[in-house]
Structure formats: structure tokens, C-alpha cells
CSV table of C-alpha atoms in Angstrom, one decimal:
chain,number,residue,atom,x,y,z
A,1,UNK,CA,135.8,15.4,106.6
A,2,UNK,CA,137.4,18.7,107.2
A,3,UNK,CA,134.5,20.6,105.6
A,4,UNK,CA,131.4,20.7,107.8
A,5,UNK,CA,128.0,19.7,106.5
A,6,UNK,CA,125.2,22.2,106.6
A,7,UNK,CA,122.7,21.6,109.3
A,8,UNK,CA,120.1,20.4,106.8
A,9,UNK,CA,122.5,17.7,105.5
A,10,UNK,CA,123.2,16.5,109.0
A,11,UNK,CA,119.5,16.3,109.7
A,12,UNK,CA,118.9,14.3,106.5
A,13,UNK,CA,121.9,12.0,107.3
A,14,UNK,CA,120.7,11.2,110.8
A,15,UNK,CA,117.1,10.8,109.7
A,16,UNK,CA,118.1,8.5,106.9
A,17,UNK,CA,120.2,6.4,109.2
A,18,UNK,CA,117.3,6.0,111.7
A,19,UNK,CA,115.0,4.9,108.8
A,20,UNK,CA,117.5,2.5,107.4
A,21,UNK,CA,118.2,0.9,110.8
A,22,UNK,CA,114.5,0.5,111.4
A,23,UNK,CA,113.7,-1.0,108.0
A,24,UNK,CA,116.8,-3.2,108.1
A,25,UNK,CA,115.9,-4.6,111.5
A,26,UNK,CA,112.3,-5.1,110.3
A,27,UNK,CA,113.5,-7.1,107.3
A,28,UNK,CA,116.0,-9.0,109.5
A,29,UNK,CA,113.3,-10.0,111.9
A,30,UNK,CA,111.0,-11.1,109.0
A,31,UNK,CA,113.7,-13.2,107.4
A,32,UNK,CA,114.7,-14.7,110.7
A,33,UNK,CA,111.1,-15.8,111.5
A,34,UNK,CA,109.8,-16.8,108.1
A,35,UNK,CA,112.9,-17.4,105.9
A,36,UNK,CA,116.6,-17.9,106.3
A,37,UNK,CA,118.7,-14.8,106.9
A,38,UNK,CA,120.5,-13.4,103.8
A,39,UNK,CA,123.0,-10.8,105.0
A,40,UNK,CA,123.9,-9.8,101.5
A,41,UNK,CA,120.4,-8.9,100.5
A,42,UNK,CA,119.9,-7.1,103.8
A,43,UNK,CA,123.1,-5.0,103.2
A,44,UNK,CA,122.1,-4.1,99.7
A,45,UNK,CA,118.6,-3.1,101.0
A,46,UNK,CA,120.1,-1.0,103.8
A,47,UNK,CA,122.4,0.8,101.4
A,48,UNK,CA,119.6,1.5,98.9
A,49,UNK,CA,117.3,2.5,101.7
A,50,UNK,CA,119.8,5.0,103.1
A,51,UNK,CA,120.7,6.6,99.8
A,52,UNK,CA,117.1,6.9,98.7
A,53,UNK,CA,115.9,8.3,102.1
A,54,UNK,CA,118.8,10.7,102.3
A,55,UNK,CA,118.2,12.3,98.9
A,56,UNK,CA,114.4,12.4,99.3
A,57,UNK,CA,114.6,14.0,102.7
A,58,UNK,CA,117.3,16.5,101.7
A,59,UNK,CA,115.4,17.6,98.6
A,60,UNK,CA,112.2,18.0,100.6
A,61,UNK,CA,114.0,20.0,103.3
A,62,UNK,CA,115.7,22.2,100.7
A,63,UNK,CA,112.4,22.8,98.9
A,64,UNK,CA,110.4,23.3,102.1
A,65,UNK,CA,112.8,25.7,103.7
A,66,UNK,CA,113.8,27.6,100.6
A,67,UNK,CA,110.2,28.2,99.6
A,68,UNK,CA,109.3,29.7,103.0
A,69,UNK,CA,112.5,31.6,103.4
A,70,UNK,CA,112.1,33.1,100.0
A,71,UNK,CA,108.6,34.2,101.0
A,72,UNK,CA,110.0,35.8,104.1
A,73,UNK,CA,112.7,37.7,102.0
A,74,UNK,CA,110.3,38.8,99.3
A,75,UNK,CA,106.9,39.3,101.0
A,76,UNK,CA,107.7,40.3,104.6
A,77,UNK,CA,110.9,42.2,103.6
A,78,UNK,CA,112.7,40.7,106.6
A,79,UNK,CA,116.0,42.0,105.5
A,80,UNK,CA,117.0,45.2,103.8
A,81,UNK,CA,117.2,45.3,100.0
A,82,UNK,CA,120.8,46.2,100.3
A,83,UNK,CA,121.5,43.1,102.4
A,84,UNK,CA,119.9,40.6,100.0
A,85,UNK,CA,120.3,42.4,96.7
A,86,UNK,CA,123.6,40.6,95.7
A,87,UNK,CA,123.3,37.5,97.9
A,88,UNK,CA,121.7,34.1,97.2
A,89,UNK,CA,118.7,33.4,99.4
A,90,UNK,CA,120.0,30.8,101.9
A,91,UNK,CA,118.2,27.7,103.0
A,92,UNK,CA,120.6,27.2,106.0
A,93,UNK,CA,118.6,27.9,109.1
A,94,UNK,CA,121.8,28.8,111.1
A,95,UNK,CA,122.8,31.4,108.5
A,96,UNK,CA,119.2,32.8,108.4
A,97,UNK,CA,119.0,33.0,112.2
A,98,UNK,CA,122.3,35.0,112.3
A,99,UNK,CA,121.0,37.3,109.6
A,100,UNK,CA,117.7,37.8,111.4
A,101,UNK,CA,119.5,38.6,114.7
A,102,UNK,CA,121.8,41.1,112.9
A,103,UNK,CA,118.8,42.7,111.2
A,104,UNK,CA,117.0,42.9,114.6
A,105,UNK,CA,120.0,44.6,116.3
A,106,UNK,CA,120.4,47.1,113.4
A,107,UNK,CA,116.7,48.0,113.4
A,108,UNK,CA,116.6,48.4,117.1
A,109,UNK,CA,119.6,50.8,116.9
A,110,UNK,CA,117.8,52.7,114.1
A,111,UNK,CA,114.6,52.9,116.1
A,112,UNK,CA,116.5,54.2,119.2
A,113,UNK,CA,118.3,56.8,117.0
A,114,UNK,CA,115.0,57.9,115.4
A,115,UNK,CA,113.5,58.3,118.9
A,116,UNK,CA,116.4,60.5,120.0
A,117,UNK,CA,116.2,62.6,116.8
A,118,UNK,CA,112.4,62.9,117.3
A,119,UNK,CA,112.8,64.2,120.9
A,120,UNK,CA,115.5,66.5,119.7
A,121,UNK,CA,113.3,67.8,116.9
A,122,UNK,CA,110.4,68.5,119.3
A,123,UNK,CA,112.7,70.2,121.7
A,124,UNK,CA,114.3,72.3,119.0
A,125,UNK,CA,111.0,73.4,117.6
A,126,UNK,CA,109.8,74.3,121.1
A,127,UNK,CA,113.0,76.3,121.8
A,128,UNK,CA,113.0,78.2,118.5
A,129,UNK,CA,109.3,79.0,118.8
A,130,UNK,CA,109.9,80.4,122.3
A,131,UNK,CA,113.0,82.4,121.1
A,132,UNK,CA,111.0,84.0,118.3
A,133,UNK,CA,107.8,84.4,120.1
A,134,UNK,CA,109.2,86.5,122.9
A,135,UNK,CA,110.5,89.4,120.8
A,136,UNK,CA,107.6,89.1,118.4
A,137,UNK,CA,105.0,89.5,121.2
A,138,UNK,CA,107.1,92.3,122.6
A,139,UNK,CA,107.1,94.2,119.3
A,140,UNK,CA,103.5,93.5,118.7
A,141,UNK,CA,102.5,94.8,122.2
A,142,UNK,CA,104.3,98.1,121.8
A,143,UNK,CA,102.9,98.6,118.3
A,144,UNK,CA,99.3,97.8,119.4
A,145,UNK,CA,99.7,100.2,122.3
A,146,UNK,CA,100.8,103.0,120.0
A,147,UNK,CA,97.9,102.2,117.6
A,148,UNK,CA,95.4,102.4,120.5
A,149,UNK,CA,96.3,106.0,121.0
A,150,UNK,CA,99.7,106.2,122.8
A,151,UNK,CA,101.2,107.4,119.5
A,152,UNK,CA,99.8,110.9,120.3
A,153,UNK,CA,102.1,111.2,123.3
A,154,UNK,CA,105.5,112.1,121.9
A,155,UNK,CA,107.5,110.7,124.9
A,156,UNK,CA,105.6,107.4,125.0
A,157,UNK,CA,105.9,107.1,121.2
A,158,UNK,CA,109.6,107.5,121.2
A,159,UNK,CA,110.1,105.1,124.2
A,160,UNK,CA,107.9,102.4,122.7
A,161,UNK,CA,109.3,102.6,119.3
A,162,UNK,CA,112.8,102.3,120.8
A,163,UNK,CA,111.8,99.2,122.7
A,164,UNK,CA,110.1,97.7,119.6
A,165,UNK,CA,113.3,98.4,117.7
A,166,UNK,CA,115.2,96.3,120.3
A,167,UNK,CA,112.8,93.5,119.8
A,168,UNK,CA,113.3,93.6,116.0
A,169,UNK,CA,117.1,93.7,116.5
A,170,UNK,CA,116.8,90.5,118.6
A,171,UNK,CA,114.8,88.8,115.9
A,172,UNK,CA,117.4,89.8,113.3
A,173,UNK,CA,120.2,88.5,115.6
A,174,UNK,CA,118.5,85.1,116.0
A,175,UNK,CA,117.8,84.8,112.3
A,176,UNK,CA,121.4,85.7,111.4
A,177,UNK,CA,122.8,83.1,113.8
A,178,UNK,CA,120.5,80.4,112.4
A,179,UNK,CA,121.4,81.4,108.8
A,180,UNK,CA,125.1,81.1,109.7
A,181,UNK,CA,124.7,77.7,111.3
A,182,UNK,CA,122.8,76.5,108.3
A,183,UNK,CA,125.5,77.7,105.9
A,184,UNK,CA,128.2,76.1,108.0
A,185,UNK,CA,126.4,72.8,108.1
A,186,UNK,CA,125.7,72.8,104.3
A,187,UNK,CA,129.2,74.1,103.4
A,188,UNK,CA,127.8,77.3,101.8
A,189,UNK,CA,129.8,79.6,104.2
A,190,UNK,CA,133.3,79.7,102.8
A,191,UNK,CA,136.3,80.4,105.1
A,192,UNK,CA,138.9,82.9,104.1
A,193,UNK,CA,142.0,81.6,105.8
A,194,UNK,CA,145.0,83.9,106.4
A,195,UNK,CA,147.9,84.3,108.8
A,196,UNK,CA,147.2,86.5,111.8
A,197,UNK,CA,148.4,87.2,115.4
A,198,UNK,CA,146.0,85.4,117.7
A,199,UNK,CA,147.4,87.3,120.7
A,200,UNK,CA,146.5,90.6,119.1
A,201,UNK,CA,143.0,89.3,118.1
A,202,UNK,CA,142.3,88.2,121.7
A,203,UNK,CA,143.4,91.5,123.0
A,204,UNK,CA,141.0,93.3,120.6
A,205,UNK,CA,138.1,91.1,121.8
A,206,UNK,CA,139.0,92.0,125.4
A,207,UNK,CA,138.8,95.7,124.5
A,208,UNK,CA,135.4,95.2,122.8
A,209,UNK,CA,134.0,93.4,125.9
A,210,UNK,CA,135.7,95.5,128.5
A,211,UNK,CA,132.6,97.4,129.4
A,212,UNK,CA,130.4,94.3,129.6
A,213,UNK,CA,132.9,92.7,131.9
A,214,UNK,CA,133.2,95.8,134.0
A,215,UNK,CA,129.5,95.7,134.9
A,216,UNK,CA,130.1,92.5,136.8
A,217,UNK,CA,133.6,93.5,137.9
A,218,UNK,CA,135.1,90.6,135.9
A,219,UNK,CA,138.7,90.9,134.8
A,220,UNK,CA,139.7,89.8,131.3
A,221,UNK,CA,143.3,88.7,131.3
A,222,UNK,CA,146.0,86.4,129.9
A,223,UNK,CA,147.7,83.8,132.2
A,224,UNK,CA,151.1,85.1,131.0
A,225,UNK,CA,152.7,87.6,128.7
A,226,UNK,CA,152.9,86.3,125.1
A,227,UNK,CA,154.9,87.2,122.1
A,228,UNK,CA,153.0,87.4,118.8
A,229,UNK,CA,151.7,83.9,117.8
A,230,UNK,CA,150.5,83.5,114.3
A,231,UNK,CA,147.9,81.0,113.3
A,232,UNK,CA,146.2,80.2,109.9
A,233,UNK,CA,142.4,80.6,110.0
A,234,UNK,CA,139.5,82.8,109.1
A,235,UNK,CA,140.2,85.8,111.4
A,236,UNK,CA,136.5,87.1,111.3
A,237,UNK,CA,135.1,83.7,112.3
A,238,UNK,CA,137.7,83.1,115.0
A,239,UNK,CA,136.9,86.5,116.4
A,240,UNK,CA,133.3,85.4,116.6
A,241,UNK,CA,134.4,82.2,118.4
A,242,UNK,CA,136.4,84.1,121.0
A,243,UNK,CA,133.6,86.7,121.4
A,244,UNK,CA,131.0,84.0,122.0
A,245,UNK,CA,133.1,82.1,124.5
A,246,UNK,CA,134.2,85.2,126.4
A,247,UNK,CA,130.7,86.6,126.5
A,248,UNK,CA,129.5,83.3,128.0
A,249,UNK,CA,132.2,83.3,130.6
A,250,UNK,CA,131.1,86.9,131.6
A,251,UNK,CA,127.4,86.0,131.5
A,252,UNK,CA,127.8,83.1,133.9
A,253,UNK,CA,130.8,84.4,135.8
A,254,UNK,CA,130.7,85.5,139.4
A,255,UNK,CA,131.0,89.1,140.5
A,256,UNK,CA,134.7,90.1,141.0
A,257,UNK,CA,135.6,87.0,139.0
A,258,UNK,CA,138.1,86.3,136.3
A,259,UNK,CA,138.1,85.2,132.6
A,260,UNK,CA,141.6,84.0,131.8
A,261,UNK,CA,143.1,83.1,128.4
A,262,UNK,CA,146.0,80.7,128.1
A,263,UNK,CA,147.8,79.6,124.9
A,264,UNK,CA,149.7,76.3,124.6
A,265,UNK,CA,151.7,74.9,121.7
A,266,UNK,CA,150.8,71.3,120.7
A,267,UNK,CA,152.5,68.8,118.4
A,268,UNK,CA,151.8,68.8,114.7
A,269,UNK,CA,151.9,72.6,114.6
A,270,UNK,CA,148.7,73.2,116.6
A,271,UNK,CA,147.9,75.9,119.1
A,272,UNK,CA,145.4,75.3,122.0
A,273,UNK,CA,143.5,78.3,123.2
A,274,UNK,CA,141.9,78.0,126.6
A,275,UNK,CA,139.2,80.3,128.0
A,276,UNK,CA,138.9,79.6,131.8
A,277,UNK,CA,136.6,81.3,134.3
A,278,UNK,CA,135.7,80.8,138.0
A,279,UNK,CA,132.0,81.2,137.5
A,280,UNK,CA,129.1,79.0,138.4
A,281,UNK,CA,130.2,76.0,136.3
A,282,UNK,CA,128.1,73.4,134.5
A,283,UNK,CA,126.6,70.2,135.9
A,284,UNK,CA,127.9,67.0,134.3
A,285,UNK,CA,124.6,65.9,132.9
A,286,UNK,CA,124.4,69.1,130.8
A,287,UNK,CA,127.9,69.1,129.3
A,288,UNK,CA,127.1,66.6,126.4
A,289,UNK,CA,124.3,68.9,125.2
A,290,UNK,CA,126.1,72.3,125.5
A,291,UNK,CA,126.6,72.7,121.7
A,292,UNK,CA,123.1,71.9,120.7
A,293,UNK,CA,121.0,74.7,119.2
A,294,UNK,CA,119.1,76.7,121.8
A,295,UNK,CA,120.0,74.4,124.6
A,296,UNK,CA,120.2,76.2,127.9
A,297,UNK,CA,121.4,74.9,131.3
A,298,UNK,CA,119.5,77.6,133.2
A,299,UNK,CA,116.7,78.7,130.9
A,300,UNK,CA,115.4,81.5,133.1
A,301,UNK,CA,118.8,82.9,133.9
A,302,UNK,CA,120.1,82.8,130.4
A,303,UNK,CA,117.1,84.5,129.0
A,304,UNK,CA,117.5,87.4,131.5
A,305,UNK,CA,121.1,87.7,130.1
A,306,UNK,CA,119.8,87.7,126.5
A,307,UNK,CA,121.5,86.1,123.6
A,308,UNK,CA,120.2,83.9,120.8
A,309,UNK,CA,121.0,80.6,122.5
A,310,UNK,CA,123.0,79.7,119.4
A,311,UNK,CA,126.5,80.9,120.5
A,312,UNK,CA,128.1,77.6,121.5
A,313,UNK,CA,126.5,75.9,118.5
A,314,UNK,CA,128.1,78.5,116.2
A,315,UNK,CA,131.4,78.0,118.0
A,316,UNK,CA,131.3,74.3,117.4
A,317,UNK,CA,130.5,74.6,113.7
A,318,UNK,CA,133.1,77.3,113.0
A,319,UNK,CA,135.9,75.3,114.7
A,320,UNK,CA,134.8,72.1,112.9
A,321,UNK,CA,134.7,74.0,109.6
A,322,UNK,CA,138.4,74.6,110.2
A,323,UNK,CA,138.8,70.9,110.8
A,324,UNK,CA,139.8,71.5,114.4
A,325,UNK,CA,138.3,70.5,117.7
A,326,UNK,CA,136.6,72.2,120.6
A,327,UNK,CA,136.6,71.0,124.2
A,328,UNK,CA,134.8,71.8,127.4
A,329,UNK,CA,135.7,70.9,131.0
A,330,UNK,CA,133.6,72.2,133.9
A,331,UNK,CA,132.9,71.5,137.5
A,332,UNK,CA,129.7,72.8,139.0
A,333,UNK,CA,130.3,75.6,141.5
A,334,UNK,CA,134.0,76.0,140.6
A,335,UNK,CA,134.1,77.2,137.0
A,336,UNK,CA,134.4,76.2,133.3
A,337,UNK,CA,137.1,75.9,130.7
A,338,UNK,CA,136.4,76.0,127.0
A,339,UNK,CA,139.3,75.3,124.6
A,340,UNK,CA,139.9,74.8,120.9
A,341,UNK,CA,142.8,74.2,118.5
A,342,UNK,CA,144.0,76.1,115.6
A,343,UNK,CA,146.8,75.4,113.1
A,344,UNK,CA,149.9,77.5,113.5
A,345,UNK,CA,151.2,79.4,110.5
A,346,UNK,CA,154.6,78.7,109.0
A,347,UNK,CA,156.0,81.6,111.0
A,348,UNK,CA,155.5,79.6,114.2
A,349,UNK,CA,156.5,76.1,113.1
A,350,UNK,CA,159.9,76.5,114.7
A,351,UNK,CA,158.4,77.6,118.0
A,352,UNK,CA,155.9,74.7,118.0
A,353,UNK,CA,158.7,72.2,117.5
């Protein structure tokens, strides 16, 4: 037959065959010894014995297996409700084994994912508590000092209040960044897309960060001279992306180093913006976690430089909110390159082609 029997049918068939052969041989031996052998009666007996044994064994197997498998499905909840909700409970052990193996693989993957999330949650809580604790304790220390009597000294009072104000500004900075990420993730922060010149925007960011770069003698430059290139995006958010990436390149750049911007036209009317530096670079094992909230490659060094620890996470969420991609390529000791894509406006479609 082209159609294969279920394994329970095969078991019943072979078992019935063995029983029939045994009983037929037993009857044959009895008739041979006591009576004369009647092959017709032996054949009828063999057929009746086989059919009767087959149906009795099959029914018992179905009932025995189905009853216990049903208990496994219902009581032990072996499979998810979604898996068995619209399916008939099977009594085929091969099918059941395959379902159990699939269930085990799925649950193992879920458990591993939950463990990763739990570790991330613990690390995230630890990081955010540290970030908030440092400025809070700083502000608290200065205020307590003033309350203990230092407030009477005009010079000390002014200096300590100024330092406490910086601590409060840092707290506000962290909370604002967290609020922005939350809004980006939940879709509450709406983008206001418009056409603008990306070259002009990059130049304005250079001017804003010129003094910061000058402190480390880092030059901010384009890799070539560019004519105006218009893209369609939220100009305020893209300015924040550029600022965060360039600030990072300055923060981790070498003295007398360079932060270079290059622009490249891609297919499908896309523009690739690259921010390349010759700083300290990033080790490979850290690259996959760069865009996590509060993740720091060098915790002590980054805290000396300041920042909320949310810059790259904000970059990722803003670019993804534009339905674009952000990339990173880095070699430790040589430098890093962060890049992202933006859609070109209609004014540049001819250039992109």
C-alpha cells in the first residue's frame, strides 16, 4: 500500500500475526497427534484468530495510549495551549515524540532568552543606579556641607551651590535622555521630516563642538569638498545623532587626532554618512553591546569624560525611527567608524542615480 500504517497499526498487525501463528501451530499439532488434520478448519481458525487479535490489540493500544497522552496534554500541560488548541490529541507515539522534542527545543530557547534578559535587567538597574547615585550624592554632599555652617562663607556658598547645580544638570540630562529613549521605543516621539542640507548641518555641528575638539587638538573635517546634499529626515534628531557620534569620537580620540566625515551615495536614493576617527578603537567583544543603555567599554574612563551613557542608544533609536540603519566598524588601537543611512530628498534623486 502506498499509504503507510501508523506505528500502532504495525504493532497490532505483527502481534496478531505472531499470536495467529502460535495458535494455528498449536491446533495443527493437536489435530496431527489426536485427530486427522483438517486444513480448512485450521485456515478459518487462523483468519478468525488474526482479525479478532488485531482489532482487540489495536483498540486496547488506542485506548491505553490516548488516555495517558490526554492526561499529559491536559494535566501536565506538556504542550502550549496555542499548540494543542485546534489540534486533535494524537495517539501516534512518533507524532507525540516529534511534538515533545519541538516543545523542548522551544522552551530551551525561551529559557536562554529569559536568562539573557534577566542578566541585562540586572546590569541595567545597576548601571542606572550608579549613574543617578553619583550626581545625587554630589549634590547631597554640598548641600549638607552648606547646612553645617559653610553657608555663612560667601565664597564657599557660591562655589558649592555652583557645583550642586552642575550635579542637578547632570541628573536632568540623564532623565531627559531616558525619557527620549522611552518615547522612541513606544512611538510617542513623533518625527517631523523635512528636506535639509546635510552638509550644512554637519558643518554647524562642527562649529558647536569646535572648542571641545580643540582641547584635545582634534581636527573636525570632511574627507572632501561637498556640494549641498539634501536629505529627508527630522533635522533636530539628526543633529542630535551627529552630535552624539562626533562627541564620542572626540571623547575617545587621540591627542592631535582627526574626526573625519565622509558622504556616499547609495542605491535606492540613500545617503551613507560616515564618522571616522583614529582614536583608541573598540575591542571586538564589546561591539555587539555598544548600543545598549549605559553600556561602557571603559567605565572609569568614560565617567571621567562625563555623559549620560545613553548617547549611542539614542543614536540607534533615532535612526531606526527613520526606518534606516546604523553601523559600526572598529579595530582596537587604530580607530572606529560609525555610519548611518538617510533617504535623499527629491532634489538629489538625479545625483544618486
